[in-house]
GROMACS .gro file of C-alpha atoms in nm:
model
  254
    1MET     CA    1  -2.678   0.556   1.770
    2LEU     CA    2  -2.700   0.430   1.411
    3ALA     CA    3  -2.953   0.700   1.332
    4THR     CA    4  -2.718   0.961   1.476
    5ALA     CA    5  -2.430   0.823   1.269
    6GLN     CA    6  -2.638   0.836   0.954
    7ARG     CA    7  -2.725   1.197   1.032
    8VAL     CA    8  -2.374   1.328   1.106
    9PHE     CA    9  -2.147   1.123   0.873
   10LEU     CA   10  -2.112   1.151   0.499
   11PRO     CA   11  -2.264   0.833   0.350
   12THR     CA   12  -1.944   0.695   0.198
   13TYR     CA   13  -2.014   0.363   0.371
   14THR     CA   14  -2.328   0.225   0.533
   15PRO     CA   15  -2.205   0.032   0.839
   16SER     CA   16  -2.462  -0.153   1.045
   17LEU     CA   17  -2.241  -0.237   1.344
   18ILE     CA   18  -2.128  -0.019   1.631
   19LEU     CA   19  -1.829  -0.193   1.788
   20SER     CA   20  -1.750  -0.132   2.152
   21ARG     CA   21  -1.458  -0.355   2.254
   22SER     CA   22  -1.202  -0.601   2.123
   23GLN     CA   23  -0.960  -0.873   2.228
   24GLY     CA   24  -0.723  -1.075   2.012
   25ALA     CA   25  -0.899  -1.161   1.687
   26LYS     CA   26  -1.246  -1.082   1.821
   27VAL     CA   27  -1.463  -0.772   1.849
   28TRP     CA   28  -1.798  -0.713   2.021
   29ASP     CA   29  -2.082  -0.479   1.938
   30ARG     CA   30  -2.283  -0.269   2.185
   31ASP     CA   31  -2.522  -0.559   2.242
   32GLY     CA   32  -2.240  -0.796   2.335
   33LYS     CA   33  -2.253  -0.999   2.014
   34GLU     CA   34  -1.915  -1.148   1.927
   35TYR     CA   35  -1.748  -1.136   1.583
   36ILE     CA   36  -1.418  -1.262   1.442
   37ASP     CA   37  -1.230  -0.968   1.290
   38PHE     CA   38  -1.100  -1.110   0.962
   39GLY     CA   39  -1.055  -0.755   0.832
   40ALA     CA   40  -0.790  -0.675   1.093
   41GLY     CA   41  -0.861  -0.305   1.061
   42ILE     CA   42  -0.780  -0.321   0.687
   43SER     CA   43  -0.426  -0.448   0.750
   44VAL     CA   44  -0.355  -0.228   1.054
   45ASN     CA   45  -0.424  -0.469   1.341
   46SER     CA   46  -0.189  -0.744   1.229
   47LEU     CA   47  -0.108  -0.830   1.592
   48GLY     CA   48  -0.474  -0.846   1.685
   49HIS     CA   49  -0.653  -0.629   1.940
   50GLN     CA   50  -0.508  -0.550   2.283
   51ASP     CA   51  -0.175  -0.722   2.215
   52PRO     CA   52  -0.001  -0.703   2.556
   53GLY     CA   53   0.339  -0.592   2.426
   54LEU     CA   54   0.194  -0.328   2.196
   55LEU     CA   55  -0.046  -0.208   2.465
   56GLN     CA   56   0.242  -0.167   2.709
   57ALA     CA   57   0.452   0.024   2.455
   58LEU     CA   58   0.162   0.257   2.371
   59THR     CA   59   0.087   0.318   2.738
   60GLU     CA   60   0.450   0.397   2.819
   61GLN     CA   61   0.491   0.629   2.520
   62SER     CA   62   0.166   0.815   2.595
   63GLY     CA   63   0.322   0.923   2.924
   64LYS     CA   64   0.627   1.066   2.747
   65LEU     CA   65   0.541   1.225   2.412
   66TRP     CA   66   0.223   1.199   2.204
   67HIS     CA   67   0.291   1.377   1.880
   68THR     CA   68   0.532   1.610   1.707
   69THR     CA   69   0.611   1.698   1.345
   70ASN     CA   70   0.868   1.562   1.103
   71LEU     CA   71   1.070   1.875   1.175
   72TYR     CA   72   1.189   1.686   1.483
   73LEU     CA   73   1.306   1.334   1.555
   74THR     CA   74   1.186   1.083   1.812
   75GLU     CA   75   1.360   0.769   1.933
   76PRO     CA   76   1.075   0.528   1.845
   77ALA     CA   77   1.060   0.657   1.487
   78ILE     CA   78   1.435   0.621   1.444
   79LYS     CA   79   1.433   0.268   1.586
   80LEU     CA   80   1.142   0.161   1.366
   81ALA     CA   81   1.305   0.303   1.054
   82GLU     CA   82   1.631   0.125   1.140
   83ASN     CA   83   1.448  -0.205   1.191
   84LEU     CA   84   1.270  -0.171   0.857
   85VAL     CA   85   1.594  -0.094   0.674
   86ASP     CA   86   1.771  -0.386   0.843
   87ALA     CA   87   1.489  -0.629   0.760
   88THR     CA   88   1.421  -0.527   0.399
   89PHE     CA   89   1.570  -0.429   0.065
   90ALA     CA   90   1.527  -0.060   0.151
   91ASP     CA   91   1.808   0.186   0.214
   92ARG     CA   92   1.574   0.450   0.357
   93VAL     CA   93   1.221   0.486   0.493
   94PHE     CA   94   0.957   0.756   0.451
   95PHE     CA   95   0.667   0.739   0.696
   96CYS     CA   96   0.318   0.826   0.571
   97ASN     CA   97  -0.024   0.852   0.730
   98SER     CA   98  -0.206   0.611   0.500
   99GLY     CA   99  -0.167   0.370   0.212
  100ALA     CA  100  -0.298   0.624  -0.037
  101GLU     CA  101  -0.045   0.879   0.085
  102ALA     CA  102   0.236   0.623   0.054
  103ASN     CA  103   0.133   0.548  -0.304
  104GLU     CA  104   0.110   0.921  -0.380
  105ALA     CA  105   0.466   0.954  -0.252
  106ALA     CA  106   0.579   0.666  -0.475
  107ILE     CA  107   0.411   0.822  -0.780
  108LYS     CA  108   0.577   1.156  -0.710
  109LEU     CA  109   0.913   0.986  -0.653
  110ALA     CA  110   0.886   0.806  -0.986
  111ARG     CA  111   0.793   1.121  -1.177
  112LYS     CA  112   1.057   1.333  -1.003
  113SER     CA  113   1.340   1.086  -1.054
  114SER     CA  114   1.242   1.040  -1.417
  115SER     CA  115   1.242   1.416  -1.479
  116LEU     CA  116   1.587   1.446  -1.323
  117LEU     CA  117   1.751   1.139  -1.477
  118HIS     CA  118   1.570   1.079  -1.805
  119ALA     CA  119   1.368   1.250  -2.078
  120PRO     CA  120   1.079   1.486  -1.992
  121GLU     CA  121   0.833   1.267  -2.182
  122LYS     CA  122   0.920   0.962  -1.970
  123ARG     CA  123   0.622   1.011  -1.737
  124GLU     CA  124   0.388   0.715  -1.782
  125ILE     CA  125   0.302   0.485  -1.495
  126LEU     CA  126   0.168   0.138  -1.571
  127THR     CA  127  -0.080  -0.023  -1.331
  128PHE     CA  128  -0.299  -0.331  -1.361
  129GLU     CA  129  -0.665  -0.408  -1.415
  130GLY     CA  130  -0.835  -0.501  -1.090
  131SER     CA  131  -0.586  -0.302  -0.882
  132PHE     CA  132  -0.657  -0.070  -0.593
  133HIS     CA  133  -0.407   0.196  -0.489
  134GLY     CA  134  -0.616   0.452  -0.301
  135ARG     CA  135  -0.888   0.715  -0.330
  136THR     CA  136  -0.692   1.038  -0.373
  137LEU     CA  137  -0.714   1.181  -0.724
  138ALA     CA  138  -0.380   1.037  -0.838
  139THR     CA  139  -0.416   0.700  -0.666
  140VAL     CA  140  -0.776   0.651  -0.778
  141THR     CA  141  -0.649   0.713  -1.131
  142ALA     CA  142  -0.377   0.454  -1.073
  143THR     CA  143  -0.655   0.221  -0.958
  144ALA     CA  144  -0.763   0.049  -1.278
  145GLN     CA  145  -1.128   0.011  -1.180
  146PRO     CA  146  -1.372   0.255  -1.345
  147LYS     CA  147  -1.628   0.220  -1.064
  148TYR     CA  148  -1.394   0.407  -0.830
  149GLN     CA  149  -1.316   0.679  -1.086
  150GLN     CA  150  -1.665   0.769  -1.204
  151GLY     CA  151  -1.765   1.124  -1.115
  152PHE     CA  152  -1.412   1.247  -1.048
  153GLU     CA  153  -1.320   1.332  -1.406
  154PRO     CA  154  -1.109   1.480  -1.550
  155LEU     CA  155  -0.853   1.241  -1.407
  156PRO     CA  156  -0.478   1.310  -1.409
  157GLY     CA  157  -0.302   1.187  -1.721
  158GLY     CA  158  -0.002   0.962  -1.757
  159PHE     CA  159  -0.147   0.629  -1.638
  160ARG     CA  160  -0.192   0.315  -1.849
  161TYR     CA  161  -0.365  -0.009  -1.752
  162CYS     CA  162  -0.245  -0.360  -1.829
  163PRO     CA  163  -0.422  -0.694  -1.773
  164PHE     CA  164  -0.290  -0.849  -1.452
  165ASN     CA  165  -0.063  -1.152  -1.493
  166ASP     CA  166  -0.044  -1.100  -1.870
  167PHE     CA  167   0.323  -1.140  -1.963
  168GLU     CA  168   0.280  -1.046  -2.329
  169ALA     CA  169   0.069  -0.738  -2.259
  170ALA     CA  170   0.321  -0.612  -2.003
  171THR     CA  171   0.604  -0.658  -2.251
  172ALA     CA  172   0.412  -0.462  -2.513
  173MET     CA  173   0.306  -0.178  -2.284
  174ILE     CA  174   0.626  -0.108  -2.090
  175GLY     CA  175   0.848   0.109  -2.306
  176ALA     CA  176   1.064   0.416  -2.341
  177ASN     CA  177   0.806   0.652  -2.187
  178THR     CA  178   0.737   0.432  -1.884
  179CYS     CA  179   0.878   0.585  -1.568
  180ALA     CA  180   0.732   0.327  -1.327
  181VAL     CA  181   0.527   0.010  -1.293
  182MET     CA  182   0.304  -0.010  -0.985
  183VAL     CA  183   0.171  -0.352  -0.891
  184GLU     CA  184   0.023  -0.539  -0.596
  185PRO     CA  185   0.190  -0.879  -0.544
  186VAL     CA  186  -0.153  -0.989  -0.425
  187GLN     CA  187  -0.446  -0.785  -0.550
  188GLY     CA  188  -0.680  -0.710  -0.262
  189GLU     CA  189  -0.975  -0.533  -0.426
  190GLY     CA  190  -0.940  -0.742  -0.739
  191GLY     CA  191  -1.051  -1.062  -0.567
  192VAL     CA  192  -0.738  -1.165  -0.370
  193ASN     CA  193  -0.547  -1.251  -0.685
  194PRO     CA  194  -0.177  -1.335  -0.642
  195ALA     CA  195   0.076  -1.265  -0.913
  196LYS     CA  196   0.158  -1.572  -1.119
  197SER     CA  197   0.494  -1.737  -1.068
  198GLY     CA  198   0.753  -1.541  -1.262
  199PHE     CA  199   0.532  -1.239  -1.332
  200LEU     CA  200   0.700  -1.006  -1.082
  201LEU     CA  201   1.043  -1.111  -1.207
  202HIS     CA  202   0.923  -1.041  -1.563
  203LEU     CA  203   0.822  -0.690  -1.455
  204ARG     CA  204   1.156  -0.642  -1.280
  205LYS     CA  205   1.345  -0.728  -1.598
  206LEU     CA  206   1.125  -0.503  -1.813
  207CYS     CA  207   1.173  -0.213  -1.573
  208ASP     CA  208   1.550  -0.263  -1.579
  209GLN     CA  209   1.544  -0.278  -1.958
  210HIS     CA  210   1.352   0.050  -1.988
  211ASN     CA  211   1.501   0.239  -1.690
  212ALA     CA  212   1.169   0.238  -1.504
  213LEU     CA  213   1.105   0.206  -1.132
  214LEU     CA  214   0.925  -0.099  -0.996
  215ILE     CA  215   0.679  -0.010  -0.719
  216PHE     CA  216   0.519  -0.280  -0.504
  217ASP     CA  217   0.197  -0.172  -0.335
  218GLU     CA  218   0.209  -0.396  -0.028
  219ILE     CA  219  -0.054  -0.211   0.174
  220GLN     CA  220  -0.262  -0.529   0.192
  221SER     CA  221   0.008  -0.796   0.160
  222GLY     CA  222   0.297  -0.643   0.358
  223MET     CA  223   0.413  -0.670   0.719
  224GLY     CA  224   0.372  -1.047   0.739
  225ARG     CA  225   0.009  -1.076   0.632
  226THR     CA  226   0.089  -1.352   0.379
  227GLY     CA  227   0.332  -1.537   0.604
  228LYS     CA  228   0.641  -1.351   0.482
  229LEU     CA  229   0.735  -0.991   0.550
  230PHE     CA  230   0.636  -0.890   0.196
  231GLY     CA  231   0.405  -1.060  -0.049
  232TYR     CA  232   0.658  -1.041  -0.331
  233GLN     CA  233   0.893  -1.267  -0.132
  234TRP     CA  234   0.684  -1.568  -0.232
  235GLU     CA  235   0.830  -1.529  -0.580
  236GLU     CA  236   1.080  -1.812  -0.627
  237THR     CA  237   1.343  -1.561  -0.737
  238ALA     CA  238   1.254  -1.300  -0.472
  239SER     CA  239   1.614  -1.185  -0.436
  240GLU     CA  240   1.609  -1.081  -0.802
  241VAL     CA  241   1.271  -0.910  -0.781
  242SER     CA  242   1.333  -0.642  -0.515
  243PRO     CA  243   1.158  -0.316  -0.606
  244GLU     CA  244   1.276   0.043  -0.581
  245THR     CA  245   0.989   0.119  -0.341
  246ALA     CA  246   0.736  -0.083  -0.145
  247GLU     CA  247   0.436   0.066   0.031
  248THR     CA  248   0.335  -0.111   0.352
  249PRO     CA  249   0.070  -0.046   0.619
  250GLU     CA  250   0.334   0.150   0.811
  251SER     CA  251   0.546   0.335   0.561
  252SER     CA  252   0.695   0.388   0.220
  253GLU     CA  253   1.031   0.217   0.182
  254GLN     CA  254   1.288   0.309  -0.078
   0.00000   0.00000   0.00000
């Protein structure tokens, strides 16, 4: 089977395991060897595998309606959006298919709002060294790691990179032309690096000072994966840090 996979898939990754079943925090390969799934499906399987309540809900819904478009509404989507609004800073929710798509939506929101409310030249988005925001052309440009960008040039303009957790550098780089700051409260690809105490609040104040949006990429740290609903809530002054948007494994919240 591995030989078949190598023949039919593009070699973006080189997996050596073929998984066949799962339960709780464990998965098994075709030979029955057991593994602990610390990856949790890259933040998707936060409840583990085969969670009874989730399995029941999926089974019941599959007998009613599988899929439609956003031209129509469904009760589960409305209920989920309401729960997210009630539990978070957000006034509204926009559902996306992936983390990269959610970050694309946040980038477009920042640029669009800036063009409507501020000067045309206010288009720059500041991100941080060691970050990871996705692999689409815009989000890989927002990702301040050259190894992910090589070979995809020319990259879209309008992005600047700041050292992570550097208060002075952030102060110097956020200015009149900054329309948004995008940051992970805990960098996932950068080595699991949390923001220093006070750094997110510092960014919040700088964004307020320069009429810029603050975007939290919580694809890795959101939905309870750090012990709180969002990673930024570990900031001592979390109530003062709330962003304009936060991207989670489920959605983009605004």
